[in-house]
CSV table of C-alpha atoms in Angstrom, one decimal:
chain,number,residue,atom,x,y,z
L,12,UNK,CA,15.5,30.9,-9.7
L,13,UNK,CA,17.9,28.7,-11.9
L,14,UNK,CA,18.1,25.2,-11.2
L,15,UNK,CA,22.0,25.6,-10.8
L,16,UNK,CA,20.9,28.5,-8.0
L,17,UNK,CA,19.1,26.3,-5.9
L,18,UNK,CA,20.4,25.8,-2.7
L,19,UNK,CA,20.9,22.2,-2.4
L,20,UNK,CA,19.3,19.9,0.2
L,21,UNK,CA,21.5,19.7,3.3
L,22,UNK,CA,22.5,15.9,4.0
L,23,UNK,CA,20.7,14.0,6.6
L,24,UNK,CA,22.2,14.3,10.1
L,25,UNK,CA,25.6,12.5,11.0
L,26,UNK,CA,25.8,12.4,7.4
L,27,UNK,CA,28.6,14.7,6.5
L,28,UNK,CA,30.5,13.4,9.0
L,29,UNK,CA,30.4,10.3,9.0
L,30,UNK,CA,32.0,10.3,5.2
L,31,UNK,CA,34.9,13.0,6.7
L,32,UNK,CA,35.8,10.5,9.6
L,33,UNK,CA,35.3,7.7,7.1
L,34,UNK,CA,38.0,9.7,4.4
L,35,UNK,CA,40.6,10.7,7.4
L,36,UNK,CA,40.5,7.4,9.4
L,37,UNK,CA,43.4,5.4,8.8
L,38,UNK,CA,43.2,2.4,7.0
L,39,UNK,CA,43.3,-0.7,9.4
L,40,UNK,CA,46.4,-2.2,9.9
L,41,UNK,CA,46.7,-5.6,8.2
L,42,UNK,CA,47.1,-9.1,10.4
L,43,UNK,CA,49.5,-11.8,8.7
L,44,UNK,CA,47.8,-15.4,9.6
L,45,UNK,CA,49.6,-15.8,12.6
L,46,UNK,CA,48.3,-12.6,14.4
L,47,UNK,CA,51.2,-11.0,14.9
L,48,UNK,CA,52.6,-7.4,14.2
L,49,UNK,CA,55.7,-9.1,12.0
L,50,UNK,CA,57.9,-6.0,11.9
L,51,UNK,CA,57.7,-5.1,15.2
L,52,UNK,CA,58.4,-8.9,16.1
L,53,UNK,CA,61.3,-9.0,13.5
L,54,UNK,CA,63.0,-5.9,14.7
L,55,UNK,CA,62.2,-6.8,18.6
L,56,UNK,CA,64.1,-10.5,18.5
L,57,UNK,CA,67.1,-9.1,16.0
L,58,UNK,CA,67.7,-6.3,19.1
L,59,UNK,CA,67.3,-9.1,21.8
L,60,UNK,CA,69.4,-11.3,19.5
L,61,UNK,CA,72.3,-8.8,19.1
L,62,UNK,CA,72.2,-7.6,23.0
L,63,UNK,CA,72.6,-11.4,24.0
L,64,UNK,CA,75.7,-12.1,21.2
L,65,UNK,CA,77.2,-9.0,22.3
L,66,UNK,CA,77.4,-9.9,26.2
L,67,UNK,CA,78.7,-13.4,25.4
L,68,UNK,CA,81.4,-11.9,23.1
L,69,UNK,CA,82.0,-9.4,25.7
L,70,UNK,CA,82.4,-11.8,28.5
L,71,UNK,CA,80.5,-14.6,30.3
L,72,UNK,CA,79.8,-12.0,33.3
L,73,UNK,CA,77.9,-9.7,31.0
L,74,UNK,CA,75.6,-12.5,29.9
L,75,UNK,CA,75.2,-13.4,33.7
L,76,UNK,CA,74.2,-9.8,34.0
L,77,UNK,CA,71.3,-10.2,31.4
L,78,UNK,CA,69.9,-13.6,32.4
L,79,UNK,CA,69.5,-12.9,35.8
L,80,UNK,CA,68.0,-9.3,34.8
L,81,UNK,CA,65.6,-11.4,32.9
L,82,UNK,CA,65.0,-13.5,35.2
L,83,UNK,CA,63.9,-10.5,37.9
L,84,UNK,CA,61.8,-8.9,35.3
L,85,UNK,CA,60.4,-11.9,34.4
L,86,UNK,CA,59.4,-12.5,38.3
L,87,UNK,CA,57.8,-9.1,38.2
L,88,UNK,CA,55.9,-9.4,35.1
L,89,UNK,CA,54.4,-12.4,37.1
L,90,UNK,CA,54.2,-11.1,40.2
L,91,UNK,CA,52.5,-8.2,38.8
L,92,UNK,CA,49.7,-10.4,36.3
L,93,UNK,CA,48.8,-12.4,39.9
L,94,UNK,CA,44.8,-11.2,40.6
L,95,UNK,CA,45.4,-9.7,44.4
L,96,UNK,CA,41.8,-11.1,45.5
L,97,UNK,CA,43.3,-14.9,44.8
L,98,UNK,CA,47.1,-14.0,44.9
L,99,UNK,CA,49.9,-11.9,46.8
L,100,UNK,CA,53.0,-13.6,46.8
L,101,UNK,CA,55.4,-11.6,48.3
L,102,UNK,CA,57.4,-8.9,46.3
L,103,UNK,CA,60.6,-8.7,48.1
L,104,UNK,CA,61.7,-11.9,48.5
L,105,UNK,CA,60.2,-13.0,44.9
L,106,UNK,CA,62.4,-10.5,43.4
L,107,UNK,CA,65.2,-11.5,45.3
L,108,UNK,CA,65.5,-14.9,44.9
L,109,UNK,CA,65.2,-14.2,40.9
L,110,UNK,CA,68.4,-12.2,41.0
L,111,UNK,CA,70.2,-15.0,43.6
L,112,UNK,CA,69.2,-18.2,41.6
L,113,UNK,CA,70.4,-17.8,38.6
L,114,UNK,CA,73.8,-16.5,40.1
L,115,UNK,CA,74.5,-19.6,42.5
L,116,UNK,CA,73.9,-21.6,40.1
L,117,UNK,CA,76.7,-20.2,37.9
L,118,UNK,CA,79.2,-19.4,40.4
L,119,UNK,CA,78.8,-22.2,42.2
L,120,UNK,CA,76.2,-25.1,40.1
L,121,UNK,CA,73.6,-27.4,40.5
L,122,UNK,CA,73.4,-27.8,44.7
L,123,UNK,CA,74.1,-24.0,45.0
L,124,UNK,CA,71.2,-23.5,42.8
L,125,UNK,CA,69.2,-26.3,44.7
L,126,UNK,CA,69.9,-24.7,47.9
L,127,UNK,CA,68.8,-21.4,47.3
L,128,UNK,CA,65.8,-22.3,45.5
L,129,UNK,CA,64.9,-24.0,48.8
L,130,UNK,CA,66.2,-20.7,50.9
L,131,UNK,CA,63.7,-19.1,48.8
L,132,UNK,CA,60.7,-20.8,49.5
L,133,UNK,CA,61.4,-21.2,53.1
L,134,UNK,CA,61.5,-17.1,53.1
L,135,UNK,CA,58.0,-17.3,51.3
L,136,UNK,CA,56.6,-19.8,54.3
L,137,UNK,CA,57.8,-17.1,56.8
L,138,UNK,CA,56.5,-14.5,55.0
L,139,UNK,CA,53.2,-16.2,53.9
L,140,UNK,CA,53.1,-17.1,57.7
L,141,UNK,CA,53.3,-13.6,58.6
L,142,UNK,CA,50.7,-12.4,56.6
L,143,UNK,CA,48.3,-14.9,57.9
L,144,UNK,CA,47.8,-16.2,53.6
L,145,UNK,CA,50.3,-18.6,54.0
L,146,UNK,CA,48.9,-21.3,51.4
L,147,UNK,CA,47.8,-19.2,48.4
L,148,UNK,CA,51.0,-16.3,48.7
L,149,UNK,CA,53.5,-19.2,49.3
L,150,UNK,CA,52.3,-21.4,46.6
L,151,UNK,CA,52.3,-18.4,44.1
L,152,UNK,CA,55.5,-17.5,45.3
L,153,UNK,CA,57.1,-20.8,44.7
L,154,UNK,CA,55.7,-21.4,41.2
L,155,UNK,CA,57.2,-18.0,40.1
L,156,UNK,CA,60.8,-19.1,41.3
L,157,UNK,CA,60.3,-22.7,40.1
L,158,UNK,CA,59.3,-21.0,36.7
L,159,UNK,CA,61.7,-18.3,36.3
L,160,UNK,CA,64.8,-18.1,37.9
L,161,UNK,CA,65.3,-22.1,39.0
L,162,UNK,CA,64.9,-23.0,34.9
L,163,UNK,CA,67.0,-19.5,34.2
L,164,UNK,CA,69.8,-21.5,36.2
L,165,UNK,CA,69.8,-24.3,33.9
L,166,UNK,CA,71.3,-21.9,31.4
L,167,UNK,CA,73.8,-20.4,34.0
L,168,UNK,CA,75.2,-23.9,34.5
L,169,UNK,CA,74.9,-23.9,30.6
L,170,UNK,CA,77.6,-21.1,30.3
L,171,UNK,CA,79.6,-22.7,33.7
L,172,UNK,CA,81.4,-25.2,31.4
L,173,UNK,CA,84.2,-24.2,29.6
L,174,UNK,CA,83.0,-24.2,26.2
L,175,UNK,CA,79.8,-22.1,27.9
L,176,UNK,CA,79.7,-19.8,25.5
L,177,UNK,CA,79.3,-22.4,22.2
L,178,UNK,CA,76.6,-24.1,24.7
L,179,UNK,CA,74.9,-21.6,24.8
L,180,UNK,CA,75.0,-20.4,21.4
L,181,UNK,CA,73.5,-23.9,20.3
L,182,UNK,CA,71.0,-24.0,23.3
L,183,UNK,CA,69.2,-20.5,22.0
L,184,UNK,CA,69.7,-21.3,17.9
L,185,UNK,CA,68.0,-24.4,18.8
L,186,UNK,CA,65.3,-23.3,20.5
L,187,UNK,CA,64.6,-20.2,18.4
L,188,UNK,CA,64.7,-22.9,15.7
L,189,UNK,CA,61.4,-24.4,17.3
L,190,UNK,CA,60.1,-20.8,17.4
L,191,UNK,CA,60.5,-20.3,13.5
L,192,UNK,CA,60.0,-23.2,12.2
L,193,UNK,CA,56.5,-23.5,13.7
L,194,UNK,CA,56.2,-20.2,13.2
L,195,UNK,CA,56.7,-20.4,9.3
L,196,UNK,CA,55.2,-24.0,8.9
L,197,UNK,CA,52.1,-23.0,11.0
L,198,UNK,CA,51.8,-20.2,8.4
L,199,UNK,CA,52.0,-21.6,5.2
L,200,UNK,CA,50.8,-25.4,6.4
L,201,UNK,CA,48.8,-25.2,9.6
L,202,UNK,CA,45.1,-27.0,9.5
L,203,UNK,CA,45.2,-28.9,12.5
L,204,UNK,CA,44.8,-27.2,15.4
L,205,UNK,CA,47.6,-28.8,18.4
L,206,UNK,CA,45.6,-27.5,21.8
L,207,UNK,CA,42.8,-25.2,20.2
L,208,UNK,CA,41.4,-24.3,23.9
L,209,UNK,CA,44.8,-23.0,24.8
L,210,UNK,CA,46.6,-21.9,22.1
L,211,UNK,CA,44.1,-22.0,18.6
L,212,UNK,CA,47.0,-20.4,16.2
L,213,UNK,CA,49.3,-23.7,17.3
L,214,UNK,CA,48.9,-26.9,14.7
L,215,UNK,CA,50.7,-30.3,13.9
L,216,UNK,CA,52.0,-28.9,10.9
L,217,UNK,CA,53.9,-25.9,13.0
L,218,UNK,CA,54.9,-28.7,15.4
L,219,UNK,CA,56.5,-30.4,12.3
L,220,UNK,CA,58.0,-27.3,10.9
L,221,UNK,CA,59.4,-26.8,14.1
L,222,UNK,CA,60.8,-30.4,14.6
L,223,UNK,CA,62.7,-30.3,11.2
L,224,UNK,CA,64.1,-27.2,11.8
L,225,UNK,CA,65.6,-28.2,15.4
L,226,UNK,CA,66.3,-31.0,14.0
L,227,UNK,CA,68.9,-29.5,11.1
L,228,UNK,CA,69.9,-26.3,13.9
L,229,UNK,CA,70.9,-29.0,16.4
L,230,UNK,CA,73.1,-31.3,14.1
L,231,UNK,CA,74.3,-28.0,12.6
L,232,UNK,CA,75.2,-26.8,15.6
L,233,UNK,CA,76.6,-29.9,18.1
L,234,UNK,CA,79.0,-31.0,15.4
L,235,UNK,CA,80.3,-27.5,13.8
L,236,UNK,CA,79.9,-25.8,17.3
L,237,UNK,CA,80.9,-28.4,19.9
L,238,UNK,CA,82.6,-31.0,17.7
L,239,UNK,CA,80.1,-33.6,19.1
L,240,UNK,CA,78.6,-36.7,17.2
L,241,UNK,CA,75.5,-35.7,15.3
L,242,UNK,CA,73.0,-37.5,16.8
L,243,UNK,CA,73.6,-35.6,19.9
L,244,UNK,CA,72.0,-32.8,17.8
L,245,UNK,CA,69.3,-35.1,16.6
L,246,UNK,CA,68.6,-35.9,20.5
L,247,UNK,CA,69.3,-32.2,21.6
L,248,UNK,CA,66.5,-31.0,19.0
L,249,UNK,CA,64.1,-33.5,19.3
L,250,UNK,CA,63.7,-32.9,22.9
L,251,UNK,CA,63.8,-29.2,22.4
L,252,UNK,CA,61.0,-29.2,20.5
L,253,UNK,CA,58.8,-31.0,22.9
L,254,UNK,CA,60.2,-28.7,26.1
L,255,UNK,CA,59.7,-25.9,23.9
L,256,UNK,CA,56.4,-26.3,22.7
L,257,UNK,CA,55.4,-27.6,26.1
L,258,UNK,CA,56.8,-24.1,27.5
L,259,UNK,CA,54.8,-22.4,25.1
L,260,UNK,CA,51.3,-23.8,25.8
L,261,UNK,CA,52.4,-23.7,30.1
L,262,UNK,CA,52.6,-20.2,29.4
L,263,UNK,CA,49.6,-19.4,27.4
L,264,UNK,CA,47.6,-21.7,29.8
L,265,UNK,CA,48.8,-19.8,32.9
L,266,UNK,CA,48.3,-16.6,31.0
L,267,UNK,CA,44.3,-18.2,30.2
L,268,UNK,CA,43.7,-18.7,34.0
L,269,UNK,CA,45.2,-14.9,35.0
L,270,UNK,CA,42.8,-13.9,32.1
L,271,UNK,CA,45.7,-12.2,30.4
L,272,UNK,CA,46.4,-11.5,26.5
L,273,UNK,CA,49.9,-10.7,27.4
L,274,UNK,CA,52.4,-10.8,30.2
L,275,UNK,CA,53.0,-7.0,29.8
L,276,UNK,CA,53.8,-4.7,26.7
L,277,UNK,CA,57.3,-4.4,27.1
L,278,UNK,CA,58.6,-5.9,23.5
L,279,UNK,CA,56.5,-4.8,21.0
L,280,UNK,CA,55.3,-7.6,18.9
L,281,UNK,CA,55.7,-10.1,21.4
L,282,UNK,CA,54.5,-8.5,24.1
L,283,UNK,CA,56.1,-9.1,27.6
L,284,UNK,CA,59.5,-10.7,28.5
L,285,UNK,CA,58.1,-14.0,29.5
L,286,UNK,CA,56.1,-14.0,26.3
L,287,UNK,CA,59.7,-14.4,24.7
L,288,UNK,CA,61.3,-16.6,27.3
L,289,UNK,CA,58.8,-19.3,27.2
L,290,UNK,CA,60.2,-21.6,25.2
L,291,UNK,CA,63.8,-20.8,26.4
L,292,UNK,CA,63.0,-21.5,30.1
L,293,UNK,CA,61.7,-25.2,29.6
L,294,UNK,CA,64.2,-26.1,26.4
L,295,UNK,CA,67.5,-24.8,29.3
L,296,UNK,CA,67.0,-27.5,31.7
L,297,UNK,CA,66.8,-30.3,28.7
L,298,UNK,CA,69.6,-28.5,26.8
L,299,UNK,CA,71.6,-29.0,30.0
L,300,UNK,CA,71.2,-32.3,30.6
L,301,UNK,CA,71.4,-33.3,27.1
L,302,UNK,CA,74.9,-32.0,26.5
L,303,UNK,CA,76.0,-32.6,30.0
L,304,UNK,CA,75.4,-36.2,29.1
L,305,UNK,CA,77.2,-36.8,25.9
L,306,UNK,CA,78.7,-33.7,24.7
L,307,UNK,CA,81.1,-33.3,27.4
């Protein structure tokens, strides 16, 4: 028989296809340095950025309407990461007092706010009392309200005043300042690692990056925006940058103790709501008092 008749040797098992999964599997998809999926991040924030400008343009009401539907879903992505052995802070009044919160403190301000936060946690003591778990369900219970719908408020009273709009305009280009100028210094710069058991992709050089650039948003923003000296915006982003990165690693440590990755899936590239809100919730209540003090 020919050589070129020869039936050929067949390959050794697992072989064959291993080189056919090999050719059909999809290439992996690439990681920039700061481990995110950039497109999806990109196209997530300019959606959230353009549903936010629309309900202040719209009216102040509409962007009540989305904080304090933040501010519940926010309560449930916690609610819902608490382990039930250690945890069950109670549901109902949780969500509740995440939708009443933030709109006291608008209609009414900074006691109305007060006094419902304390409503709240006197329902949770009830209810924790009920349920014979009174310390662990109660003291879960408050931390979520004291964590999400109390700072929420501090945005509400923001939007109270009546240049609330332009307030908050400058309080979220400030702190989304923080977000990208760490994010793009950390990038291109970072070496130093800020808190590497909490959050390893967070250095002193994205702290920098994200100094400068509250820095320049806030002066851009307190004197075009609210006609106020320009070291208010030099005060306004250096504090923002400390509540913000401060919010930031709170988060990530809470989400290392619920032995998390995420709050929840909900935006992709970010993942949940709270993963976006972090540095928002802690940078309202310094915003607040900030330009309560000297740019009224």
């Amino acid at each position: 028989m020919p050589a070129s008749a020869q039936p050929s040797s067949p390959p050794p098992p697992g072989v064959g296809s291993k080189v056919v999964s090999e050719t059909l599997a999809p290439a992996p998809a690439k990681k920039n340095k700061a481990g995110r999926d950039l497109k999806a991040a990109i196209t997530a924030a300019l959606v959230l950025g353009v549903l936010v400008l629309a309900s202040l343009l719209i009216r102040k009401e509409a962007f009540v309407v989305l904080a304090t539907a933040a501010s519940v879903v926010g309560t449930r992505e916690l609610l819902m990461a608490m382990p039930p052995a250690k945890f069950r802070p109670p549901w109902i009044p949780a969500l509740a007092s995440a939708a009443v919160i933030p709109v006291a403190a608008y209609l009414l301000g900074p006691s109305a706010m007060l006094a419902a936060l304390v409503g709240s946690v006197l329902v949770f003591i009830v209810w924790g009392a009920a349920s014979n778990r009174l310390a662990p369900d109660t003291a879960s219970a408050a931390l979520i309200a004291l964590y999400v719908p109390a700072l929420v408020s501090f945005a509400m009273m923001l939007l109270h005043a009546d240049d609330g709009v332009s307030r908050i305009i400058t309080f979220i280009l400030v702190t989304i300042g923080s977000d990208i100028g760490g994010y793009v210094a950390g990038v291109l710069f970072g070496k130093h690692p800020m808190a590497p058991t909490v959050s390893p992709k967070k250095s002193w050089e994205g702290f920098a990056g994200s100094w400068l650039s509250c820095v320049v948003i806030g002066v851009l923003t307190v004197t075009l925006i609210l006609h106020a000296p320009f070291w208010v915006g030099i005060l306004l982003g250096s504090l923002v940058v400390v509540a913000a990165t401060v919010g930031d690693l709170c988060e990530s440590m809470i989400k290392r103790d619920l032995g998390i990755k995420d709050m929840s899936n909900l935006i992709p590239g970010h993942g949940g709501l709270m993963d976006r809100l972090d540095s928002l919730v802690l940078a309202a209540p310094v915003t607040w008092a900030v330009l309560t003090a000297f740019a009224s």
